[in-house]
Tab-separated table of N, CA and C in Angstrom:
chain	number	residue	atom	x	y	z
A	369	UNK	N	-56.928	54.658	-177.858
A	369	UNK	CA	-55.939	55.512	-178.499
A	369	UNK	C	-54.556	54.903	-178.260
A	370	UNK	N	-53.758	54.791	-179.203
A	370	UNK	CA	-52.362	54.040	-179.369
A	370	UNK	C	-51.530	54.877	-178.538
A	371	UNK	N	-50.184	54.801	-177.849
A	371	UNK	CA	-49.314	55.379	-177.260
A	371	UNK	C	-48.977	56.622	-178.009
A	372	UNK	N	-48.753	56.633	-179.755
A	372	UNK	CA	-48.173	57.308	-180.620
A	372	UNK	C	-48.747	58.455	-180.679
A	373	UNK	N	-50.231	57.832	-180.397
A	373	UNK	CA	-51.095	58.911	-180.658
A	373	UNK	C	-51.262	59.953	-179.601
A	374	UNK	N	-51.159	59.403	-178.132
A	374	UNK	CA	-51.515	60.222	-176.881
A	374	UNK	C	-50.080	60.752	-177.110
A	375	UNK	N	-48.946	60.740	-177.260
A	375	UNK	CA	-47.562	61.249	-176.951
A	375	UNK	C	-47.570	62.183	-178.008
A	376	UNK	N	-48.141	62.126	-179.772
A	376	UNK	CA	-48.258	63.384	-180.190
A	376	UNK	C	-49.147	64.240	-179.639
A	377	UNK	N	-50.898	63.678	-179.310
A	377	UNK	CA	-51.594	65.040	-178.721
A	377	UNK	C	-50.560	65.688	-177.370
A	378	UNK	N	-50.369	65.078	-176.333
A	378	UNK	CA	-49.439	65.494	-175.020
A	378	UNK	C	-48.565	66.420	-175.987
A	379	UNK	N	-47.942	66.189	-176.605
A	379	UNK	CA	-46.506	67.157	-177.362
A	379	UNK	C	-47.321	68.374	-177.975
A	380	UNK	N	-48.294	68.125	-178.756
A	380	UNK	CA	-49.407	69.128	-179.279
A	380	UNK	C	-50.066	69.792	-178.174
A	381	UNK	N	-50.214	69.678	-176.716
A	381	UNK	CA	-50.907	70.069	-175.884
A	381	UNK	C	-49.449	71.003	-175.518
A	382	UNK	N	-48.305	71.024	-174.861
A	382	UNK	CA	-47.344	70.863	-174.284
A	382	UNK	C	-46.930	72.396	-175.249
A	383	UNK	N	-46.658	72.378	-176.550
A	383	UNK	CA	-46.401	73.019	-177.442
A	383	UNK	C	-47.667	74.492	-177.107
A	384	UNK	N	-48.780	74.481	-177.250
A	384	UNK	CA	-49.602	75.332	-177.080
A	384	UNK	C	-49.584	75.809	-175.319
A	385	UNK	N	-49.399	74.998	-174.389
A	385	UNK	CA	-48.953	76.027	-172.901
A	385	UNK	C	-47.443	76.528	-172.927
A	386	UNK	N	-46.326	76.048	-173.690
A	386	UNK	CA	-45.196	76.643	-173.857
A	386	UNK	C	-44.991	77.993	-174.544
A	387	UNK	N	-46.110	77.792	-175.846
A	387	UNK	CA	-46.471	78.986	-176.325
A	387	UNK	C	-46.973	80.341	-175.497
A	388	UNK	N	-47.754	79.468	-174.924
A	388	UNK	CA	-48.703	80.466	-173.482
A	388	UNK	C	-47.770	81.380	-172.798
A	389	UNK	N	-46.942	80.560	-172.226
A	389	UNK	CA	-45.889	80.715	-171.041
A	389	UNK	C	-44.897	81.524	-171.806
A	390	UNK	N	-44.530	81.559	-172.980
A	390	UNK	CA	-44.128	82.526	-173.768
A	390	UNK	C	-44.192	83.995	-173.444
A	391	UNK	N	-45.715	83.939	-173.962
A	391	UNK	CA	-46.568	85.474	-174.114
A	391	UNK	C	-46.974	86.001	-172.454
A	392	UNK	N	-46.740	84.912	-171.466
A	392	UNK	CA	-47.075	85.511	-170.103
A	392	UNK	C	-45.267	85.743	-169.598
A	393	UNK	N	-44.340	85.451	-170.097
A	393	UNK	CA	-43.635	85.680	-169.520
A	393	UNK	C	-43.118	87.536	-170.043
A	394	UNK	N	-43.699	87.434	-171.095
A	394	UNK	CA	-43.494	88.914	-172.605
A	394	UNK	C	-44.389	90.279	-171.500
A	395	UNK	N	-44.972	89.863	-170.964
A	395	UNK	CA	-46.220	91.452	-169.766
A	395	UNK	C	-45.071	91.649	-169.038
A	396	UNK	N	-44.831	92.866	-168.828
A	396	UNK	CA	-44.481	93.689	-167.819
A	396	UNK	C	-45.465	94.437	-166.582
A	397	UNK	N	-46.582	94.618	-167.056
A	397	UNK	CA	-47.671	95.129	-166.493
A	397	UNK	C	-47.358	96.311	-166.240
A	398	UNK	N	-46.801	96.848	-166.914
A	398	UNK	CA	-46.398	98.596	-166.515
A	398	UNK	C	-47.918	99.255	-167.087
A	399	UNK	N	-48.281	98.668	-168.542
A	399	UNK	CA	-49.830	100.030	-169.124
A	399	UNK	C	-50.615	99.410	-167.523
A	400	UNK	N	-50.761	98.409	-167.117
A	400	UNK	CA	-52.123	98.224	-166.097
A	400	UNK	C	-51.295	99.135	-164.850
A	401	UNK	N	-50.093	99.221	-164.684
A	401	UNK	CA	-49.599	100.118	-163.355
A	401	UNK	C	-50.179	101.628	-163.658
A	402	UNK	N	-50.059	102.167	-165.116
A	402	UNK	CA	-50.416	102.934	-165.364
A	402	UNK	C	-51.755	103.879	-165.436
A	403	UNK	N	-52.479	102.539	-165.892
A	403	UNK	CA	-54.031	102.935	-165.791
A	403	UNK	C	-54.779	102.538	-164.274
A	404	UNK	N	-53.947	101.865	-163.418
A	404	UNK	CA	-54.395	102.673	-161.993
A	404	UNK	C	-53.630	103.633	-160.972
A	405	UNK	N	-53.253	103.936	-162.287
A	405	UNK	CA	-52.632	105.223	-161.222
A	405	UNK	C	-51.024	104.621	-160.004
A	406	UNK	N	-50.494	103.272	-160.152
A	406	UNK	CA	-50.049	103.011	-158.931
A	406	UNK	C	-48.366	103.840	-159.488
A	407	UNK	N	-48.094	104.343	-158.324
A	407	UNK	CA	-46.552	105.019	-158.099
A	407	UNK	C	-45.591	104.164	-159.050
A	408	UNK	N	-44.300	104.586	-159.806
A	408	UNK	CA	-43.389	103.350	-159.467
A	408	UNK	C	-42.627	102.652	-158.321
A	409	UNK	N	-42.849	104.176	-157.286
A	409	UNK	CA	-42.016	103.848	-155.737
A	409	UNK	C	-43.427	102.995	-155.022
A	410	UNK	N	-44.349	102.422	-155.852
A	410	UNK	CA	-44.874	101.965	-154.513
A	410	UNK	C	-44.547	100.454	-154.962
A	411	UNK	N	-43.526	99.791	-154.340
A	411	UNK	CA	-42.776	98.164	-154.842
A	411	UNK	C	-44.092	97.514	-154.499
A	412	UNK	N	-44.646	96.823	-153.140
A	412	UNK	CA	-44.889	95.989	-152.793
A	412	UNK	C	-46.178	96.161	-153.490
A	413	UNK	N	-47.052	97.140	-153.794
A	413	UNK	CA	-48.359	97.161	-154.325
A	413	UNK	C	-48.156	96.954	-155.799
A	414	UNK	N	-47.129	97.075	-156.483
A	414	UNK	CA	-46.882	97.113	-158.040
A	414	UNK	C	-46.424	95.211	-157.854
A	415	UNK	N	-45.407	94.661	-156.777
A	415	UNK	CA	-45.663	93.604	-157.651
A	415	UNK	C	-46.789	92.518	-157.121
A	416	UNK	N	-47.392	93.071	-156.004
A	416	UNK	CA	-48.750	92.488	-155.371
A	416	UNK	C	-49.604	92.094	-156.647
A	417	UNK	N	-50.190	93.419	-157.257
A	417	UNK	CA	-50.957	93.530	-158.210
A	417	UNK	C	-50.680	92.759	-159.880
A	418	UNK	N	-49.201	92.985	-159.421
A	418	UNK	CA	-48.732	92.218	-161.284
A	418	UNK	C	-48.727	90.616	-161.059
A	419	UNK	N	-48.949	90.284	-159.622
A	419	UNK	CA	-49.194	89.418	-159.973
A	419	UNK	C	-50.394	88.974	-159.980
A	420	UNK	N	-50.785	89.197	-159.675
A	420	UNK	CA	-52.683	89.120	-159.798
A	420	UNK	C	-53.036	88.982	-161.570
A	421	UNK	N	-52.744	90.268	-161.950
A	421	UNK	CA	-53.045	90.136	-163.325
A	421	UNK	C	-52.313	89.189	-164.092
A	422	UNK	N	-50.862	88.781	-163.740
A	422	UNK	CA	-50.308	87.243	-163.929
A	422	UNK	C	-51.562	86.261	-163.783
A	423	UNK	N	-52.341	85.849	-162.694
A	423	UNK	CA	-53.299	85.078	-162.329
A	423	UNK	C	-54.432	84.921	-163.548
A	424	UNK	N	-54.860	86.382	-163.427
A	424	UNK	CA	-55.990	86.808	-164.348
A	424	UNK	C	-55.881	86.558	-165.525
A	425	UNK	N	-54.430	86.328	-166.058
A	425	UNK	CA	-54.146	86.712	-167.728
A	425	UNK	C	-54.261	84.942	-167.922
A	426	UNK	N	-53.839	83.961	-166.926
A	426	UNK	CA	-54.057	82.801	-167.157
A	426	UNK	C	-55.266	82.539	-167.161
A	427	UNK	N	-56.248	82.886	-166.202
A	427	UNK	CA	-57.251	82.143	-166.142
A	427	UNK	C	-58.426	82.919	-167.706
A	428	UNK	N	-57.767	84.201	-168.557
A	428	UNK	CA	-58.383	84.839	-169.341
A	428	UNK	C	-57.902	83.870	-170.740
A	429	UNK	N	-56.502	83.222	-170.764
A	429	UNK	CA	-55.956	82.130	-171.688
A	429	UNK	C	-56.817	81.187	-171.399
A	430	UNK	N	-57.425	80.652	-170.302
A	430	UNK	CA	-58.370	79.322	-169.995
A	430	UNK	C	-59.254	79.329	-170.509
A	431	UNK	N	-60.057	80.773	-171.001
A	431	UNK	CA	-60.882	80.847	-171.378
A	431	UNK	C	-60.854	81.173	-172.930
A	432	UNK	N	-59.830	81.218	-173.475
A	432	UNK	CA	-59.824	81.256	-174.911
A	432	UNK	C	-59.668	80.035	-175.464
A	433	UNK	N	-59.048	79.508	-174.247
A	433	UNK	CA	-58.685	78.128	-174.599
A	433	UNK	C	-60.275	77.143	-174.682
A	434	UNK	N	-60.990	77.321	-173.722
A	434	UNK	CA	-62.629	76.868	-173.961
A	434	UNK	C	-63.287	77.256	-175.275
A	435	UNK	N	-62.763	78.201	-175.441
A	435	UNK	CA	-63.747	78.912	-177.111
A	435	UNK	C	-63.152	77.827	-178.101
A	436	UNK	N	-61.441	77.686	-178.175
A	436	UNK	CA	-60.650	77.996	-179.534
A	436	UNK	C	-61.003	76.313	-179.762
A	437	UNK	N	-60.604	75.445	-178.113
A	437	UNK	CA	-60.543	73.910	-178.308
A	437	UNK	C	-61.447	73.372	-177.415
A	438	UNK	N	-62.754	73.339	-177.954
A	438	UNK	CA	-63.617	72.979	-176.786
A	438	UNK	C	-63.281	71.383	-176.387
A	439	UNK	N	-62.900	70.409	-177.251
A	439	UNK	CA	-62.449	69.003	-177.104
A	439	UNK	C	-61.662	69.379	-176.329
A	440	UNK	N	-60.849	69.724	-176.234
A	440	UNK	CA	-59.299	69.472	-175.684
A	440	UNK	C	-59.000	70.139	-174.778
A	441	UNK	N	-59.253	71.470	-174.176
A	441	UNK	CA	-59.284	72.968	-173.401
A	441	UNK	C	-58.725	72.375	-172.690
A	442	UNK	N	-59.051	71.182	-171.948
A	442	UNK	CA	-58.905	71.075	-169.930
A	442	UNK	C	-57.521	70.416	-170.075
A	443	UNK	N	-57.388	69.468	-170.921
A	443	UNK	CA	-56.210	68.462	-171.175
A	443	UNK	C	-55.083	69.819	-171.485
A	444	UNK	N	-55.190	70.878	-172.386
A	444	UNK	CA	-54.296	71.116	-172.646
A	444	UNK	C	-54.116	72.790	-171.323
A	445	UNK	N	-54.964	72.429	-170.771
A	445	UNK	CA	-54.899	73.891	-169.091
A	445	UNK	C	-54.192	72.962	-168.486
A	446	UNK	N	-54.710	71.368	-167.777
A	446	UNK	CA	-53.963	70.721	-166.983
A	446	UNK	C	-52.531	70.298	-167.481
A	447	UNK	N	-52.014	70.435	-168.431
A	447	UNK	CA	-50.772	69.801	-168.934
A	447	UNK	C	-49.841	71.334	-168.520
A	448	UNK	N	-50.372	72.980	-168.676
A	448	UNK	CA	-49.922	73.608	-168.271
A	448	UNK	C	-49.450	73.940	-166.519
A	449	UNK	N	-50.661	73.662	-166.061
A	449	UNK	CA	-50.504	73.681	-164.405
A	449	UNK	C	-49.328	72.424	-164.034
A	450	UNK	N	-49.395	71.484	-164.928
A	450	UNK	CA	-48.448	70.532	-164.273
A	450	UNK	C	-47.360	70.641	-164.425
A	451	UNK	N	-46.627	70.992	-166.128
A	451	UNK	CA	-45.640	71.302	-166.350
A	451	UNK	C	-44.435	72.399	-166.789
A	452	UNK	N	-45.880	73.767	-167.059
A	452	UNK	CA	-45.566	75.204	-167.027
A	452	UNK	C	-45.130	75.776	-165.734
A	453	UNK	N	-46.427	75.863	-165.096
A	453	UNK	CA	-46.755	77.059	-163.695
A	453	UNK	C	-45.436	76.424	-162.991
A	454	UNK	N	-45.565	74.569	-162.546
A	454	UNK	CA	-44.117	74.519	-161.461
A	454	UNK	C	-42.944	75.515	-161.551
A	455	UNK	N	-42.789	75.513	-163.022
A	455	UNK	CA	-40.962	76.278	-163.314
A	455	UNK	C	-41.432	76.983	-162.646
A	456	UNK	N	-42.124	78.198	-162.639
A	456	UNK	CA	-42.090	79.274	-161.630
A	456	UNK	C	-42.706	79.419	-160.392
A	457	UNK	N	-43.098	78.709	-159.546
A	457	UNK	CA	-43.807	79.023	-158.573
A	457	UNK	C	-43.412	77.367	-157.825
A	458	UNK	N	-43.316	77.448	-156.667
A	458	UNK	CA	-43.097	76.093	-156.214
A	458	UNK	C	-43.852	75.931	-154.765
A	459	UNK	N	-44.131	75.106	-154.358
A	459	UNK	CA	-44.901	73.953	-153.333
A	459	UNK	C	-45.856	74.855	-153.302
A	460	UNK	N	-46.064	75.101	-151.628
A	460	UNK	CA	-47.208	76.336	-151.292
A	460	UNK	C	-47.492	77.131	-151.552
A	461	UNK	N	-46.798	78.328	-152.355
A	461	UNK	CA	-46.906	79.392	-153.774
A	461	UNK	C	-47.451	78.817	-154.946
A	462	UNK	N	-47.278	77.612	-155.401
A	462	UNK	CA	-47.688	76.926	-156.599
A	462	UNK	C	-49.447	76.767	-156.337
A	463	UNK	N	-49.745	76.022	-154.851
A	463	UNK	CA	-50.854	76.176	-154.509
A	463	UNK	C	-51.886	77.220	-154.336
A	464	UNK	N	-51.220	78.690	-154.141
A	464	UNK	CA	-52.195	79.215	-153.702
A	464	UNK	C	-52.617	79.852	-155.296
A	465	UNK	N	-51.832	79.981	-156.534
A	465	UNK	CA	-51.643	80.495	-157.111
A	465	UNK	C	-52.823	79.758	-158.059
A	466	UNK	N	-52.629	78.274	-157.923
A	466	UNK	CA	-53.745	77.658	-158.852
A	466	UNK	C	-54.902	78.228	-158.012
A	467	UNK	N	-54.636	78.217	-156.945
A	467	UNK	CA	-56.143	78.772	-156.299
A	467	UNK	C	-57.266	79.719	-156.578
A	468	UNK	N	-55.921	80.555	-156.846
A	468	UNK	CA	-56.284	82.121	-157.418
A	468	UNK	C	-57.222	81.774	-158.770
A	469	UNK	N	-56.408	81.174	-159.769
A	469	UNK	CA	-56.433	81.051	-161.063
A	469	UNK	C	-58.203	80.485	-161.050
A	470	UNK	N	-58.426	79.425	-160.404
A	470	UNK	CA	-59.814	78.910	-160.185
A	470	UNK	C	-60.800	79.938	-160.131
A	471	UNK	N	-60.507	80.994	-159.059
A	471	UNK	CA	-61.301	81.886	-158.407
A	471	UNK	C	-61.829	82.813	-159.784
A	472	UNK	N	-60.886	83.075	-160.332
A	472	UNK	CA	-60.743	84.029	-161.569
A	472	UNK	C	-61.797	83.079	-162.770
A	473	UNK	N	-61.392	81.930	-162.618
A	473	UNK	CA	-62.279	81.241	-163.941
A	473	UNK	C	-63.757	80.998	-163.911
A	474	UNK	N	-63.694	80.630	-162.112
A	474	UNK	CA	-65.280	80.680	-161.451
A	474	UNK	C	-66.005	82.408	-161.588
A	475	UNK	N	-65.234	83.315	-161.513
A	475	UNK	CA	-65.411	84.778	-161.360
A	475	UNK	C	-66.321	84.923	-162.767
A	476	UNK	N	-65.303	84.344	-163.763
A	476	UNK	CA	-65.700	84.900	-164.972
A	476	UNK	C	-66.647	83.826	-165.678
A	477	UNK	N	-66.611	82.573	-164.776
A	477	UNK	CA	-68.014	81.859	-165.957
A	477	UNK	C	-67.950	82.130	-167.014
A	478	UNK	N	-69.405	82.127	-168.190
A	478	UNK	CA	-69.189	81.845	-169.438
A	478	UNK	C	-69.123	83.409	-170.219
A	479	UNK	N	-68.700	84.289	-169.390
A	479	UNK	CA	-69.091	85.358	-170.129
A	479	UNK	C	-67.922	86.314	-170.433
A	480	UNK	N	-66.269	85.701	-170.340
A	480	UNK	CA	-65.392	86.045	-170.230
A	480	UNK	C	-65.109	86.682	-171.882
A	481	UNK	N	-65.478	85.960	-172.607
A	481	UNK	CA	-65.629	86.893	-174.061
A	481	UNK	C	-66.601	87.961	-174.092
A	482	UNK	N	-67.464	88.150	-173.263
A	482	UNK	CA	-68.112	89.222	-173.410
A	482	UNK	C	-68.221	90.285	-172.443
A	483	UNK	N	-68.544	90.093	-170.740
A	483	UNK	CA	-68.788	90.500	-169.931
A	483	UNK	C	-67.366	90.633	-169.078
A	484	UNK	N	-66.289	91.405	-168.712
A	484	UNK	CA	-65.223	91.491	-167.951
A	484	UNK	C	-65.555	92.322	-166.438
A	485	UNK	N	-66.354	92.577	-166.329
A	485	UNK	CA	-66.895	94.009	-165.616
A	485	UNK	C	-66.573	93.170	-163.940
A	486	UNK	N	-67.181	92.213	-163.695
A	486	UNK	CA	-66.923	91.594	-162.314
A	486	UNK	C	-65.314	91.275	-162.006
A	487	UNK	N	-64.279	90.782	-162.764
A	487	UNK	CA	-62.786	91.497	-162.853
A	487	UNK	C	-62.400	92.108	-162.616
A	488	UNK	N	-63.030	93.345	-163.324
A	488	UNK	CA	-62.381	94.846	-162.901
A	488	UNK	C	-62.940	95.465	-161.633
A	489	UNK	N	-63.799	95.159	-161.605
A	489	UNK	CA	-64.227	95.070	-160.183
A	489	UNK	C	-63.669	94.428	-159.210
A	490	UNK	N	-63.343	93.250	-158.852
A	490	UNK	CA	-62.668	92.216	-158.019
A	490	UNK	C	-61.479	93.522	-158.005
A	491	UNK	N	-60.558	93.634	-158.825
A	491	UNK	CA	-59.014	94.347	-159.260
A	491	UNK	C	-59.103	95.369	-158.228
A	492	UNK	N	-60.529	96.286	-158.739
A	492	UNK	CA	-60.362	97.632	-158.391
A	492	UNK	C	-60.746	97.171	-156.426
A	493	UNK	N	-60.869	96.157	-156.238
A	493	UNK	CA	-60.812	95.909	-154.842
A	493	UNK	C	-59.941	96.236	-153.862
A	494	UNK	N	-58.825	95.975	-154.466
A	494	UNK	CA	-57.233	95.715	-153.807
A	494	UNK	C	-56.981	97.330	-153.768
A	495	UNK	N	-57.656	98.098	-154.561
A	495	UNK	CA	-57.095	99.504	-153.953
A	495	UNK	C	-58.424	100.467	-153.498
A	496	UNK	N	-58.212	101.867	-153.420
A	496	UNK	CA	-59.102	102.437	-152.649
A	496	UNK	C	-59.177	103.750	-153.588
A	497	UNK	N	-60.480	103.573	-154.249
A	497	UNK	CA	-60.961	104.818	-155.005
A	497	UNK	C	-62.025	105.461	-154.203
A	498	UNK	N	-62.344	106.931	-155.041
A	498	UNK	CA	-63.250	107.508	-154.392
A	498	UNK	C	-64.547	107.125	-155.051
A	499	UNK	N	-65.820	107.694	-155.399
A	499	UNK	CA	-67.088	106.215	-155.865
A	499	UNK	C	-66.948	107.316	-157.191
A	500	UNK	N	-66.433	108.048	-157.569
A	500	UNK	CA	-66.532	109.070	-158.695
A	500	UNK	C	-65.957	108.431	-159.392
A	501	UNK	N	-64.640	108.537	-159.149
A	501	UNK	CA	-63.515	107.385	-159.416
A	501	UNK	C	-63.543	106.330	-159.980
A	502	UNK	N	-64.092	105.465	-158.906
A	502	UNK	CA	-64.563	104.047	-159.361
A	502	UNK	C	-64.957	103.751	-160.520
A	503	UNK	N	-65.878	104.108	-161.080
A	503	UNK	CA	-66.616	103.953	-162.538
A	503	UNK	C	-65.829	103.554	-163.488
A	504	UNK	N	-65.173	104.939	-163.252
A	504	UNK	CA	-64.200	105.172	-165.027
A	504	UNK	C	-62.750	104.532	-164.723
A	505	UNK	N	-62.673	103.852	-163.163
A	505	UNK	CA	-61.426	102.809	-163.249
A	505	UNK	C	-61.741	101.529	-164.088
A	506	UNK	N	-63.154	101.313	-163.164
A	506	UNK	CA	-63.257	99.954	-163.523
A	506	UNK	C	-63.580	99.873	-165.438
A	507	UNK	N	-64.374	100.688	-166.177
A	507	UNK	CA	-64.451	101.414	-167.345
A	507	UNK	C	-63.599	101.151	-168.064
A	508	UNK	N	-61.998	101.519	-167.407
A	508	UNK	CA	-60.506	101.450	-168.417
A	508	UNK	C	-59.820	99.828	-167.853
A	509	UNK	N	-60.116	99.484	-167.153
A	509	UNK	CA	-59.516	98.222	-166.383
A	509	UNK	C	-60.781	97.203	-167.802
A	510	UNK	N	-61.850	96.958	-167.616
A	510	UNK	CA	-62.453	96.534	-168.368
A	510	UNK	C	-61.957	96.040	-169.918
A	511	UNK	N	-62.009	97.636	-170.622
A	511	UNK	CA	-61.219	98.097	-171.966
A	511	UNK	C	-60.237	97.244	-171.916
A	512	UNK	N	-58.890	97.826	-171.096
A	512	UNK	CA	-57.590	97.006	-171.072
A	512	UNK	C	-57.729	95.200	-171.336
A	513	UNK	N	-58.615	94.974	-170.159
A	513	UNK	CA	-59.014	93.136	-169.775
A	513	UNK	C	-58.974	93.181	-171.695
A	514	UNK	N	-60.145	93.347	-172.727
A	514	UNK	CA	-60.649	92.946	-173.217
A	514	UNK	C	-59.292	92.753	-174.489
A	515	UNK	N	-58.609	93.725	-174.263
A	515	UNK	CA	-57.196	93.996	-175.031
A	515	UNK	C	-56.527	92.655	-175.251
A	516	UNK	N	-56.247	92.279	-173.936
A	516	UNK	CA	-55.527	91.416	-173.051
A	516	UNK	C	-56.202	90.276	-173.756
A	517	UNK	N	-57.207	90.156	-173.442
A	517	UNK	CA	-58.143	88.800	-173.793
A	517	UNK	C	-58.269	88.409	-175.629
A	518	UNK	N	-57.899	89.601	-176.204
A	518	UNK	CA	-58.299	89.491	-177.783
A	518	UNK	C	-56.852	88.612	-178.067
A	519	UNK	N	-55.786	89.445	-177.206
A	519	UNK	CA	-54.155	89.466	-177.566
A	519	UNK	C	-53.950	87.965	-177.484
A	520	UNK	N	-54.595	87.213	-176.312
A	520	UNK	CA	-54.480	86.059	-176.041
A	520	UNK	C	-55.415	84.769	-177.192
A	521	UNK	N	-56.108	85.417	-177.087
A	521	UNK	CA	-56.924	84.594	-178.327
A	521	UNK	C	-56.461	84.257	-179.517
A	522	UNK	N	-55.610	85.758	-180.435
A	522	UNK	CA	-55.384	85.518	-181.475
A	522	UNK	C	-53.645	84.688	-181.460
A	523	UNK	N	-53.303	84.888	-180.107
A	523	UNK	CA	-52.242	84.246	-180.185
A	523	UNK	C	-51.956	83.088	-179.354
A	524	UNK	N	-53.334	81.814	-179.486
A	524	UNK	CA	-53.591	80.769	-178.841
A	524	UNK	C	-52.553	79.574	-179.709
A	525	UNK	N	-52.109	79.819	-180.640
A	525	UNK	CA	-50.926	78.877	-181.658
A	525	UNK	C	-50.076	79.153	-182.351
C-alpha cells in the first residue's frame, strides 16, 4: 500500500473516532442517573458511575464498530485509543481506563448486539439493591444499554 493511500485510510480512520469522541463527549448521563435512582447530592457516586458508562459507551462503539467495519474495526479503535482517549485522560488514568474498556469488550463478546444483560449486571454491581429490585433494574439498565448501542450504530459516520 502506497504512503497516499495509508495517510488517506489513517485520515478516514481518524475522522470516524473524532466523530465518536463527538457523540461521547454530547452524554451527560443524567437519564442513566435517573434510572438508578442515584441522588443529585450524591457527587462522588454520580461521577464514579458516569464514568463507567463513559467506559461502557466506548467499548459498546467497539462493538458497532466490529459489525459496521469488520476489515478495518481494530485499526480504526486503535487510532482512537492513541489519539482520542489521550486528550482526556493522561498517563496512569489513561491506563486504567483502557483497562476498563477491555474488560467491557471481553464482558460483552459477540453478543453485544443482542445480549446486554451481563452489563447491566456488572453496573448494577457498584450499587446495592434489594433482590426484588434487582430484576427490573437490571431490566431498564438493559433497555437503556440497547438505546445507547442503536444511537451509536446509526451514528458510526
Amino acid at each position: 500500500m502506497s504512503d497516499a493511500n495509508s495517510d488517506f485510510l489513517m485520515e478516514q480512520y481518524q475522522d470516524v473516532a473524532n466523530n465518536f469522541t463527538a457523540l461521547l463527549s454530547d452524554f451527560d448521563y443524567a437519564d442513566e442517573m435517573e434510572l438508578l435512582n442515584i441522588s443529585r447530592l450524591n457527587f462522588v457516586l454520580r461521577k464514579n458511575l458516569s464514568q463507567e458508562f463513559e467506559v461502557l459507551y466506548i467499548a459498546l462503539w467497539y462493538n458497532c464498530l466490529k459489525t459496521s467495519f469488520p476489515e478495518t474495526y481494530e485499526a480504526i479503535f486503535q487510532q482512537f485509543l492513541k489519539y482520542n482517549l489521550p486528550q482526556k485522560y493522561k498517563s496512569a488514568k489513561l491506563q486504567e481506563i483502557t483497562t476498563r474498556i477491555q474488560m467491557y469488550i471481553e464482558l460483552m463478546g459477540n453478543n453485544a448486539s443482542t445480549d446486554l444483560t451481563p452489563i447491566s449486571h456488572h453496573l448494577l454491581s457498584f450499587l446495592k439493591f434489594d433482590e426484588a429490585s434487582q430484576r427490573t433494574y437490571e431490566m431498564k439498565i438493559t433497555l437503556h444499554l440497547r438505546k445507547v448501542y442503536t444511537y451509536l450504530f446509526e451514528r458510526l459516520i
